Amino acid sequence: MSDATYAGRTVAVDPEGFFVDPEQWTDEMAPEIAAEVGIGELTDRHWQVIKFMRHEYEQRGAGPTVRVLGRTSGVSIKELYELFPKGPAKLAARIAGIPKPRGCI
Amino acid sequence: MPDSIEKVSIIISKGSFDGIYPGLIMANGARAEGIDANLFFTFFGLDAIHRSRHEHIKLSTVGNPGLHLATMLGGLPGMSSVMTHYLANKMEALDIPPVPEFLEMISDTGAGLYACKASVDLFGLDKSDLIPQVLDIITVGEFYALAAGGQIIFT
């Protein structure tokens, strides 16, 4: 475990950069985390996914799979991969400050 | 050697439920990690991308010791359907989609789906028999060209 600084605040992250405590996350941190994973600008569509990730995590205690994202987030799987080319479930979880999804699907 | 995998090309050569799923899961999982993926369907693996057959992919219950089922029971009429149904339900609970939806999903992730030309010719098929997500019918040589610079996984 190590520390990272986003939006001027120090937060605990795991070795891959995922938040250890999602409570430490704030909206202002998202653009800085996104820049770290190669996403230059967060559009409204990115935000729709990020908000959905947060909501799912709060409801179920885990981030959704890509299949669930594609069905219920209002963003299709095709678009999810356009928004987060290096893997939507993983990248959106990281930007949304929730733990890394561990499913195989 | 780089310390990460950037591209995989996965060959699916079997047409049974347990022959098709591992390759699909590997391909989908690769894309989820941001790894480029191609799928090459050959021989009976073509059933996975056959319009009318891919909804009826069955588990093989004969000669499949992994099921821990007495050999003679495995051959009973309907056994394959029952076991397939049972396993498909368990997989749905784990959010693993049925074959047709899974292929559509994998295609939407940006993975390339290809059919083997020799097998298509062997079974007397053409592109109209295959699902629209199939990008092309390609030769072995073209497959190797496509796979260049990445890892090849045979299933």
mmCIF file of N, CA and C in Angstrom, chain A residues 39 45-46 49 64-70 73 75-92 103-105, chain B residues 24-37 102 104-111:
data_model
loop_
_atom_site.group_PDB
_atom_site.id
_atom_site.type_symbol
_atom_site.label_atom_id
_atom_site.label_comp_id
_atom_site.label_asym_id
_atom_site.label_seq_id
_atom_site.Cartn_x
_atom_site.Cartn_y
_atom_site.Cartn_z
ATOM 1 N N ILE A 39 -6.105 9.195 -20.018
ATOM 2 C CA ILE A 39 -7.326 9.808 -20.532
ATOM 3 C C ILE A 39 -7.239 11.313 -20.283
ATOM 4 N N ARG A 45 -19.824 11.855 -21.014
ATOM 5 C CA ARG A 45 -20.028 10.399 -21.146
ATOM 6 C C ARG A 45 -19.126 9.645 -20.170
ATOM 7 N N HIS A 46 -17.874 10.095 -20.036
ATOM 8 C CA HIS A 46 -16.996 9.495 -19.020
ATOM 9 C C HIS A 46 -17.642 9.611 -17.642
ATOM 10 N N VAL A 49 -20.344 7.196 -16.734
ATOM 11 C CA VAL A 49 -19.823 5.895 -16.330
ATOM 12 C C VAL A 49 -19.247 5.970 -14.902
ATOM 13 N N PRO A 64 -19.261 -2.784 -11.059
ATOM 14 C CA PRO A 64 -19.958 -3.641 -12.007
ATOM 15 C C PRO A 64 -19.025 -4.223 -13.065
ATOM 16 N N THR A 65 -19.463 -5.329 -13.675
ATOM 17 C CA THR A 65 -18.731 -5.900 -14.803
ATOM 18 C C THR A 65 -19.042 -5.075 -16.049
ATOM 19 N N VAL A 66 -18.271 -5.295 -17.108
ATOM 20 C CA VAL A 66 -18.525 -4.585 -18.368
ATOM 21 C C VAL A 66 -19.919 -4.934 -18.896
ATOM 22 N N ARG A 67 -20.322 -6.190 -18.689
ATOM 23 C CA ARG A 67 -21.645 -6.605 -19.166
ATOM 24 C C ARG A 67 -22.746 -5.787 -18.485
ATOM 25 N N VAL A 68 -22.619 -5.646 -17.171
ATOM 26 C CA VAL A 68 -23.600 -4.856 -16.420
ATOM 27 C C VAL A 68 -23.521 -3.386 -16.838
ATOM 28 N N LEU A 69 -22.321 -2.891 -16.995
ATOM 29 C CA LEU A 69 -22.138 -1.504 -17.443
ATOM 30 C C LEU A 69 -22.867 -1.276 -18.767
ATOM 31 N N GLY A 70 -22.645 -2.199 -19.710
ATOM 32 C CA GLY A 70 -23.231 -2.075 -21.043
ATOM 33 C C GLY A 70 -24.749 -2.122 -21.007
ATOM 34 N N SER A 73 -25.757 1.156 -17.652
ATOM 35 C CA SER A 73 -25.195 2.486 -17.404
ATOM 36 C C SER A 73 -25.661 3.516 -18.423
ATOM 37 N N VAL A 75 -24.499 3.498 -21.400
ATOM 38 C CA VAL A 75 -23.382 3.607 -22.342
ATOM 39 C C VAL A 75 -23.119 2.191 -22.876
ATOM 40 N N SER A 76 -23.122 2.031 -24.199
ATOM 41 C CA SER A 76 -22.962 0.692 -24.777
ATOM 42 C C SER A 76 -21.532 0.189 -24.601
ATOM 43 N N ILE A 77 -21.337 -1.114 -24.743
ATOM 44 C CA ILE A 77 -19.996 -1.702 -24.582
ATOM 45 C C ILE A 77 -19.030 -1.103 -25.599
ATOM 46 N N LYS A 78 -19.527 -0.899 -26.811
ATOM 47 C CA LYS A 78 -18.681 -0.310 -27.851
ATOM 48 C C LYS A 78 -18.166 1.064 -27.418
ATOM 49 N N GLU A 79 -19.084 1.883 -26.922
ATOM 50 C CA GLU A 79 -18.705 3.229 -26.494
ATOM 51 C C GLU A 79 -17.826 3.189 -25.241
ATOM 52 N N LEU A 80 -18.107 2.225 -24.364
ATOM 53 C CA LEU A 80 -17.283 2.100 -23.143
ATOM 54 C C LEU A 80 -15.818 1.912 -23.512
ATOM 55 N N TYR A 81 -15.587 1.073 -24.541
ATOM 56 C CA TYR A 81 -14.204 0.825 -24.965
ATOM 57 C C TYR A 81 -13.614 2.009 -25.716
ATOM 58 N N GLU A 82 -14.485 2.840 -26.295
ATOM 59 C CA GLU A 82 -13.971 4.063 -26.929
ATOM 60 C C GLU A 82 -13.568 5.075 -25.848
ATOM 61 N N LEU A 83 -14.369 5.121 -24.789
ATOM 62 C CA LEU A 83 -14.093 6.074 -23.700
ATOM 63 C C LEU A 83 -12.890 5.642 -22.868
ATOM 64 N N PHE A 84 -12.821 4.328 -22.612
ATOM 65 C CA PHE A 84 -11.744 3.770 -21.770
ATOM 66 C C PHE A 84 -11.052 2.638 -22.536
ATOM 67 N N PRO A 85 -10.210 2.982 -23.511
ATOM 68 C CA PRO A 85 -9.671 1.958 -24.422
ATOM 69 C C PRO A 85 -8.864 0.861 -23.720
ATOM 70 N N LYS A 86 -8.253 1.180 -22.612
ATOM 71 C CA LYS A 86 -7.434 0.170 -21.939
ATOM 72 C C LYS A 86 -8.226 -0.656 -20.926
ATOM 73 N N GLY A 87 -9.524 -0.784 -21.140
ATOM 74 C CA GLY A 87 -10.361 -1.606 -20.275
ATOM 75 C C GLY A 87 -11.285 -0.781 -19.393
ATOM 76 N N PRO A 88 -12.596 -0.707 -19.769
ATOM 77 C CA PRO A 88 -13.529 0.175 -19.060
ATOM 78 C C PRO A 88 -13.732 -0.176 -17.581
ATOM 79 N N ALA A 89 -13.948 -1.452 -17.265
ATOM 80 C CA ALA A 89 -14.273 -1.806 -15.881
ATOM 81 C C ALA A 89 -13.122 -1.411 -14.963
ATOM 82 N N LYS A 90 -11.912 -1.694 -15.428
ATOM 83 C CA LYS A 90 -10.728 -1.435 -14.614
ATOM 84 C C LYS A 90 -10.425 0.070 -14.524
ATOM 85 N N LEU A 91 -10.374 0.717 -15.670
ATOM 86 C CA LEU A 91 -10.011 2.143 -15.673
ATOM 87 C C LEU A 91 -11.074 3.010 -14.995
ATOM 88 N N ALA A 92 -12.354 2.714 -15.285
ATOM 89 C CA ALA A 92 -13.409 3.523 -14.678
ATOM 90 C C ALA A 92 -13.415 3.320 -13.163
ATOM 91 N N GLY A 103 -13.438 -9.810 -11.142
ATOM 92 C CA GLY A 103 -14.083 -10.854 -11.938
ATOM 93 C C GLY A 103 -13.313 -11.175 -13.204
ATOM 94 N N CYS A 104 -13.600 -12.356 -13.767
ATOM 95 C CA CYS A 104 -12.951 -12.741 -15.021
ATOM 96 C C CYS A 104 -13.759 -12.266 -16.223
ATOM 97 N N ILE A 105 -14.957 -11.776 -15.965
ATOM 98 C CA ILE A 105 -15.829 -11.369 -17.079
ATOM 99 C C ILE A 105 -15.899 -9.847 -17.148
ATOM 100 N N LEU B 24 -13.430 -17.773 -25.367
ATOM 101 C CA LEU B 24 -14.201 -16.525 -25.321
ATOM 102 C C LEU B 24 -13.868 -15.746 -24.047
ATOM 103 N N ILE B 25 -13.745 -16.453 -22.948
ATOM 104 C CA ILE B 25 -13.437 -15.792 -21.675
ATOM 105 C C ILE B 25 -12.028 -15.189 -21.715
ATOM 106 N N MET B 26 -11.108 -15.923 -22.327
ATOM 107 C CA MET B 26 -9.737 -15.407 -22.458
ATOM 108 C C MET B 26 -9.703 -14.146 -23.332
ATOM 109 N N ALA B 27 -10.478 -14.150 -24.409
ATOM 110 C CA ALA B 27 -10.491 -12.999 -25.330
ATOM 111 C C ALA B 27 -11.122 -11.786 -24.656
ATOM 112 N N ASN B 28 -12.269 -12.011 -24.028
ATOM 113 C CA ASN B 28 -12.958 -10.913 -23.347
ATOM 114 C C ASN B 28 -12.095 -10.352 -22.208
ATOM 115 N N GLY B 29 -11.447 -11.271 -21.489
ATOM 116 C CA GLY B 29 -10.581 -10.859 -20.381
ATOM 117 C C GLY B 29 -9.373 -10.070 -20.869
ATOM 118 N N ALA B 30 -8.870 -10.438 -22.034
ATOM 119 C CA ALA B 30 -7.743 -9.696 -22.608
ATOM 120 C C ALA B 30 -8.169 -8.253 -22.880
ATOM 121 N N ARG B 31 -9.305 -8.092 -23.537
ATOM 122 C CA ARG B 31 -9.781 -6.740 -23.851
ATOM 123 C C ARG B 31 -10.041 -5.938 -22.582
ATOM 124 N N ALA B 32 -10.542 -6.604 -21.544
ATOM 125 C CA ALA B 32 -10.813 -5.919 -20.272
ATOM 126 C C ALA B 32 -9.530 -5.362 -19.661
ATOM 127 N N GLU B 33 -8.397 -5.986 -20.009
ATOM 128 C CA GLU B 33 -7.108 -5.522 -19.500
ATOM 129 C C GLU B 33 -6.418 -4.582 -20.492
ATOM 130 N N GLY B 34 -7.132 -4.253 -21.558
ATOM 131 C CA GLY B 34 -6.549 -3.349 -22.546
ATOM 132 C C GLY B 34 -5.614 -4.035 -23.523
ATOM 133 N N ILE B 35 -5.673 -5.388 -23.566
ATOM 134 C CA ILE B 35 -4.826 -6.157 -24.480
ATOM 135 C C ILE B 35 -5.594 -6.362 -25.795
ATOM 136 N N ASP B 36 -4.947 -6.145 -26.925
ATOM 137 C CA ASP B 36 -5.589 -6.395 -28.223
ATOM 138 C C ASP B 36 -5.887 -7.883 -28.355
ATOM 139 N N ALA B 37 -7.021 -8.214 -28.967
ATOM 140 C CA ALA B 37 -7.368 -9.630 -29.095
ATOM 141 C C ALA B 37 -7.995 -9.940 -30.456
ATOM 142 N N PHE B 102 -22.304 -13.292 -25.855
ATOM 143 C CA PHE B 102 -20.881 -13.155 -25.514
ATOM 144 C C PHE B 102 -20.078 -12.738 -26.756
ATOM 145 N N GLU B 104 -21.195 -11.150 -29.401
ATOM 146 C CA GLU B 104 -21.548 -9.772 -29.737
ATOM 147 C C GLU B 104 -20.781 -8.808 -28.829
ATOM 148 N N MET B 105 -20.728 -9.176 -27.552
ATOM 149 C CA MET B 105 -20.032 -8.352 -26.568
ATOM 150 C C MET B 105 -18.535 -8.273 -26.879
ATOM 151 N N ILE B 106 -17.941 -9.417 -27.203
ATOM 152 C CA ILE B 106 -16.503 -9.452 -27.497
ATOM 153 C C ILE B 106 -16.197 -8.619 -28.741
ATOM 154 N N SER B 107 -17.081 -8.715 -29.725
ATOM 155 C CA SER B 107 -16.905 -7.905 -30.934
ATOM 156 C C SER B 107 -16.982 -6.418 -30.585
ATOM 157 N N ASP B 108 -17.921 -6.064 -29.703
ATOM 158 C CA ASP B 108 -18.076 -4.660 -29.288
ATOM 159 C C ASP B 108 -16.862 -4.146 -28.498
ATOM 160 N N THR B 109 -16.111 -5.051 -27.884
ATOM 161 C CA THR B 109 -14.919 -4.604 -27.147
ATOM 162 C C THR B 109 -13.794 -4.213 -28.108
ATOM 163 N N GLY B 110 -14.001 -4.519 -29.402
ATOM 164 C CA GLY B 110 -12.983 -4.180 -30.389
ATOM 165 C C GLY B 110 -12.119 -5.366 -30.792
ATOM 166 N N ALA B 111 -12.424 -6.548 -30.270
ATOM 167 C CA ALA B 111 -11.679 -7.746 -30.682
ATOM 168 C C ALA B 111 -12.113 -8.128 -32.097
#
